[in-house]
PDB file of C-alpha atoms in Angstrom:
ATOM      1  CA  MET A   1     -20.131 -20.507  18.466  1.00 63.00           C
ATOM      2  CA  SER A   2     -18.649 -17.196  19.621  1.00 76.00           C
ATOM      3  CA  GLU A   3     -19.141 -13.913  17.790  1.00 89.00           C
ATOM      4  CA  ARG A   4     -16.901 -13.617  14.732  1.00 90.00           C
ATOM      5  CA  GLN A   5     -14.694 -10.539  14.732  1.00 92.00           C
ATOM      6  CA  GLY A   6     -12.507 -10.968  11.635  1.00 90.00           C
ATOM      7  CA  GLY A   7     -13.626  -7.805   9.868  1.00 90.00           C
ATOM      8  CA  PHE A   8     -13.408  -5.735  13.042  1.00 93.00           C
ATOM      9  CA  LEU A   9      -9.937  -7.100  13.856  1.00 93.00           C
ATOM     10  CA  ILE A  10      -8.646  -6.475  10.331  1.00 92.00           C
ATOM     11  CA  SER A  11      -9.997  -2.911  10.439  1.00 92.00           C
ATOM     12  CA  LYS A  12      -8.376  -2.350  13.834  1.00 94.00           C
ATOM     13  CA  MET A  13      -5.070  -3.813  12.585  1.00 93.00           C
ATOM     14  CA  LYS A  14      -5.191  -1.468   9.600  1.00 88.00           C
ATOM     15  CA  SER A  15      -5.700   1.587  11.813  1.00 91.00           C
ATOM     16  CA  ILE A  16      -3.106   0.709  14.427  1.00 94.00           C
ATOM     17  CA  GLY A  17      -0.656  -0.625  11.833  1.00 91.00           C
ATOM     18  CA  GLY A  18      -0.971   2.581   9.803  1.00 86.00           C
ATOM     19  CA  ARG A  19      -0.251   4.706  12.857  1.00 90.00           C
ATOM     20  CA  ARG A  20       2.771   2.542  13.743  1.00 91.00           C
ATOM     21  CA  PHE A  21       4.026   2.772  10.156  1.00 88.00           C
ATOM     22  CA  ASP A  22       3.690   6.567  10.160  1.00 86.00           C
ATOM     23  CA  LYS A  23       5.434   6.730  13.554  1.00 90.00           C
ATOM     24  CA  ILE A  24       8.378   4.729  12.192  1.00 90.00           C
ATOM     25  CA  LEU A  25       8.564   7.094   9.213  1.00 86.00           C
ATOM     26  CA  GLN A  26       8.588  10.046  11.614  1.00 87.00           C
ATOM     27  CA  GLU A  27      11.267   8.474  13.860  1.00 89.00           C
ATOM     28  CA  LYS A  28      13.475   7.926  10.803  1.00 84.00           C
ATOM     29  CA  ASN A  29      12.841  11.501   9.611  1.00 83.00           C
ATOM     30  CA  ILE A  30      11.319  10.223   6.382  1.00 82.00           C
ATOM     31  CA  ASP A  31       8.949  12.932   5.268  1.00 78.00           C
ATOM     32  CA  ALA A  32       9.005  12.399   1.514  1.00 76.00           C
ATOM     33  CA  PHE A  33       5.893  10.212   1.742  1.00 77.00           C
ATOM     34  CA  ASN A  34       3.273   9.059   4.207  1.00 74.00           C
ATOM     35  CA  GLY A  35       1.932   5.549   4.656  1.00 70.00           C
ATOM     36  CA  ALA A  36      -0.856   5.955   2.099  1.00 75.00           C
ATOM     37  CA  GLN A  37       1.518   7.438  -0.474  1.00 85.00           C
ATOM     38  CA  GLY A  38       3.816   4.518   0.271  1.00 84.00           C
ATOM     39  CA  LYS A  39       1.121   2.174  -1.083  1.00 85.00           C
ATOM     40  CA  ILE A  40       1.163   4.067  -4.372  1.00 91.00           C
ATOM     41  CA  LEU A  41       4.947   4.128  -4.506  1.00 91.00           C
ATOM     42  CA  TYR A  42       5.043   0.396  -3.750  1.00 89.00           C
ATOM     43  CA  CYS A  43       2.703  -0.317  -6.673  1.00 91.00           C
ATOM     44  CA  LEU A  44       4.780   1.804  -9.031  1.00 93.00           C
ATOM     45  CA  TRP A  45       8.066   0.236  -7.864  1.00 90.00           C
ATOM     46  CA  GLN A  46       6.570  -3.122  -8.891  1.00 85.00           C
ATOM     47  CA  GLY A  47       4.883  -2.116 -12.132  1.00 70.00           C
ATOM     48  CA  LYS A  48       6.926   0.832 -13.412  1.00 79.00           C
ATOM     49  CA  LYS A  49       4.207   2.685 -15.419  1.00 88.00           C
ATOM     50  CA  MET A  50       0.571   2.225 -14.448  1.00 91.00           C
ATOM     51  CA  THR A  51      -2.795   3.860 -14.919  1.00 90.00           C
ATOM     52  CA  ALA A  52      -4.739   5.229 -11.942  1.00 89.00           C
ATOM     53  CA  THR A  53      -7.187   2.329 -12.338  1.00 88.00           C
ATOM     54  CA  GLU A  54      -4.354  -0.200 -12.075  1.00 90.00           C
ATOM     55  CA  ILE A  55      -2.941   1.546  -8.991  1.00 91.00           C
ATOM     56  CA  SER A  56      -6.410   1.635  -7.432  1.00 90.00           C
ATOM     57  CA  LYS A  57      -6.857  -2.119  -7.945  1.00 87.00           C
ATOM     58  CA  LYS A  58      -3.398  -2.989  -6.619  1.00 87.00           C
ATOM     59  CA  SER A  59      -3.438  -0.614  -3.642  1.00 86.00           C
ATOM     60  CA  GLY A  60      -7.090  -0.872  -2.650  1.00 84.00           C
ATOM     61  CA  LEU A  61      -7.384   2.929  -2.633  1.00 87.00           C
ATOM     62  CA  ALA A  62     -10.573   4.453  -4.034  1.00 88.00           C
ATOM     63  CA  LYS A  63     -10.075   6.380  -7.267  1.00 85.00           C
ATOM     64  CA  THR A  64     -11.321   9.629  -5.702  1.00 86.00           C
ATOM     65  CA  THR A  65      -8.809   9.321  -2.848  1.00 85.00           C
ATOM     66  CA  LEU A  66      -6.120   8.270  -5.293  1.00 90.00           C
ATOM     67  CA  SER A  67      -6.656  11.299  -7.557  1.00 88.00           C
ATOM     68  CA  ALA A  68      -6.009  13.756  -4.734  1.00 89.00           C
ATOM     69  CA  MET A  69      -2.974  11.821  -3.544  1.00 91.00           C
ATOM     70  CA  LEU A  70      -1.517  11.597  -7.054  1.00 92.00           C
ATOM     71  CA  ALA A  71      -1.914  15.368  -7.454  1.00 91.00           C
ATOM     72  CA  ARG A  72       0.023  15.907  -4.185  1.00 91.00           C
ATOM     73  CA  MET A  73       2.687  13.417  -5.205  1.00 92.00           C
ATOM     74  CA  ASP A  74       3.045  15.197  -8.553  1.00 93.00           C
ATOM     75  CA  GLU A  75       3.533  18.520  -6.726  1.00 92.00           C
ATOM     76  CA  GLN A  76       6.145  16.846  -4.496  1.00 91.00           C
ATOM     77  CA  GLY A  77       8.064  15.659  -7.551  1.00 92.00           C
ATOM     78  CA  LEU A  78       7.466  11.970  -6.817  1.00 92.00           C
ATOM     79  CA  ILE A  79       5.519  11.023  -9.950  1.00 94.00           C
ATOM     80  CA  VAL A  80       5.134  12.012 -13.586  1.00 94.00           C
ATOM     81  CA  THR A  81       1.894  11.675 -15.536  1.00 92.00           C
ATOM     82  CA  GLU A  82       1.834  11.078 -19.282  1.00 90.00           C
ATOM     83  CA  GLU A  83      -1.083  11.115 -21.703  1.00 86.00           C
ATOM     84  CA  SER A  84      -1.335   8.086 -23.929  1.00 75.00           C
ATOM     85  CA  PRO A  85      -0.440   8.980 -27.522  1.00 77.00           C
ATOM     86  CA  THR A  86      -3.326   6.800 -28.765  1.00 78.00           C
ATOM     87  CA  ASP A  87      -6.009   7.606 -26.141  1.00 76.00           C
ATOM     88  CA  LYS A  88      -6.080  11.110 -24.668  1.00 75.00           C
ATOM     89  CA  ARG A  89      -8.341   9.900 -21.813  1.00 79.00           C
ATOM     90  CA  SER A  90      -5.733   7.395 -20.671  1.00 80.00           C
ATOM     91  CA  VAL A  91      -2.918   8.646 -18.453  1.00 86.00           C
ATOM     92  CA  THR A  92       0.023   6.625 -17.202  1.00 91.00           C
ATOM     93  CA  ILE A  93       1.833   7.369 -13.975  1.00 93.00           C
ATOM     94  CA  SER A  94       5.485   6.660 -13.358  1.00 93.00           C
ATOM     95  CA  LEU A  95       8.051   7.492 -10.719  1.00 93.00           C
ATOM     96  CA  THR A  96      10.619  10.244 -10.838  1.00 93.00           C
ATOM     97  CA  ALA A  97      14.246   9.522  -9.971  1.00 92.00           C
ATOM     98  CA  LYS A  98      13.533  11.165  -6.592  1.00 90.00           C
ATOM     99  CA  ALA A  99      10.807   8.589  -5.831  1.00 90.00           C
ATOM    100  CA  ALA A 100      12.837   5.674  -7.180  1.00 87.00           C
ATOM    101  CA  ALA A 101      15.617   6.618  -4.750  1.00 87.00           C
ATOM    102  CA  LEU A 102      13.195   6.253  -1.798  1.00 86.00           C
ATOM    103  CA  LYS A 103      12.662   2.528  -2.396  1.00 88.00           C
ATOM    104  CA  GLY A 104      15.446   1.432  -0.029  1.00 88.00           C
ATOM    105  CA  GLU A 105      14.106   3.581   2.811  1.00 87.00           C
ATOM    106  CA  TYR A 106      10.582   2.297   2.252  1.00 86.00           C
ATOM    107  CA  GLU A 107      11.756  -1.319   2.246  1.00 88.00           C
ATOM    108  CA  ALA A 108      13.620  -0.780   5.543  1.00 90.00           C
ATOM    109  CA  VAL A 109      10.477   0.638   7.161  1.00 89.00           C
ATOM    110  CA  THR A 110       8.408  -2.206   5.711  1.00 88.00           C
ATOM    111  CA  ARG A 111      10.806  -4.803   7.184  1.00 93.00           C
ATOM    112  CA  GLU A 112      10.562  -3.084  10.557  1.00 94.00           C
ATOM    113  CA  ILE A 113       6.759  -3.088  10.572  1.00 93.00           C
ATOM    114  CA  GLU A 114       6.715  -6.724   9.387  1.00 95.00           C
ATOM    115  CA  GLU A 115       8.903  -7.664  12.370  1.00 96.00           C
ATOM    116  CA  ILE A 116       6.310  -6.038  14.629  1.00 96.00           C
ATOM    117  CA  TYR A 117       3.375  -7.711  12.844  1.00 95.00           C
ATOM    118  CA  TYR A 118       4.845 -11.201  12.824  1.00 97.00           C
ATOM    119  CA  LYS A 119       6.672 -11.268  16.155  1.00 97.00           C
ATOM    120  CA  GLY A 120       6.360 -14.775  17.597  1.00 97.00           C
ATOM    121  CA  PHE A 121       5.030 -16.308  14.351  1.00 97.00           C
ATOM    122  CA  THR A 122       6.748 -19.128  12.481  1.00 97.00           C
ATOM    123  CA  ASP A 123       7.278 -18.802   8.721  1.00 96.00           C
ATOM    124  CA  GLU A 124       4.561 -21.415   8.214  1.00 97.00           C
ATOM    125  CA  GLU A 125       2.094 -19.446  10.361  1.00 98.00           C
ATOM    126  CA  VAL A 126       2.833 -16.257   8.426  1.00 97.00           C
ATOM    127  CA  GLU A 127       2.299 -18.047   5.117  1.00 97.00           C
ATOM    128  CA  GLN A 128      -0.951 -19.610   6.363  1.00 97.00           C
ATOM    129  CA  PHE A 129      -2.211 -16.269   7.718  1.00 95.00           C
ATOM    130  CA  GLU A 130      -1.436 -14.446   4.472  1.00 95.00           C
ATOM    131  CA  ASN A 131      -3.136 -17.211   2.463  1.00 95.00           C
ATOM    132  CA  TYR A 132      -6.270 -16.754   4.595  1.00 93.00           C
ATOM    133  CA  LEU A 133      -6.181 -13.010   3.982  1.00 91.00           C
ATOM    134  CA  LYS A 134      -5.830 -13.597   0.215  1.00 91.00           C
ATOM    135  CA  ARG A 135      -8.843 -15.915   0.316  1.00 92.00           C
ATOM    136  CA  ILE A 136     -10.875 -13.261   2.128  1.00 91.00           C
ATOM    137  CA  LEU A 137      -9.824 -10.662  -0.452  1.00 87.00           C
ATOM    138  CA  GLY A 138     -10.893 -13.089  -3.173  1.00 89.00           C
ATOM    139  CA  ASN A 139     -14.247 -13.562  -1.447  1.00 91.00           C
ATOM    140  CA  LEU A 140     -14.708  -9.787  -1.421  1.00 86.00           C
ATOM    141  CA  GLY A 141     -14.164  -9.787  -5.191  1.00 83.00           C
ATOM    142  CA  GLU A 142     -12.833  -7.313  -7.669  1.00 55.00           C
ATOM    143  CA  ASN A 143     -15.976  -5.185  -7.790  1.00 50.00           C
ATOM    144  CA  ASP A 144     -15.671  -3.888  -4.233  1.00 51.00           C
ATOM    145  CA  GLY A 145     -17.417  -0.545  -4.623  1.00 49.00           C
ATOM    146  CA  ARG A 146     -14.348   1.614  -5.255  1.00 46.00           C
ATOM    147  CA  ASP A 147     -15.373   4.624  -7.323  1.00 41.00           C
TER     148      ASP A 147
END
């Protein structure tokens, strides 16, 4: 059996894909967010209000990384944080109107990168590939060492 390279290939795809995504953003003169901030925005577009823990789980970003990014996004006027009225330690994050208005641009960039990713693949192959990735994520488990 040949050497298995799945983890290496996924890591390489993530790096190259992230650079391509950022390049598309740059070509379209979209500077309101970068690729990593896009992950946070994507989560919030789906869930409306979320805690940092929920965003971390959905996005795969470590809480320490997420905290710094959320602070920058707050300064940029993309998010609003709110203390829970019942638990002062709990903070929810939601989008501003400015961030909500970026959803269309983000979706256009996402479609463009998906066309690059899946060029030459049938719908069935894409579905099978994504199911394999979901299985791998499941194998990695929820407790993946994010702080």
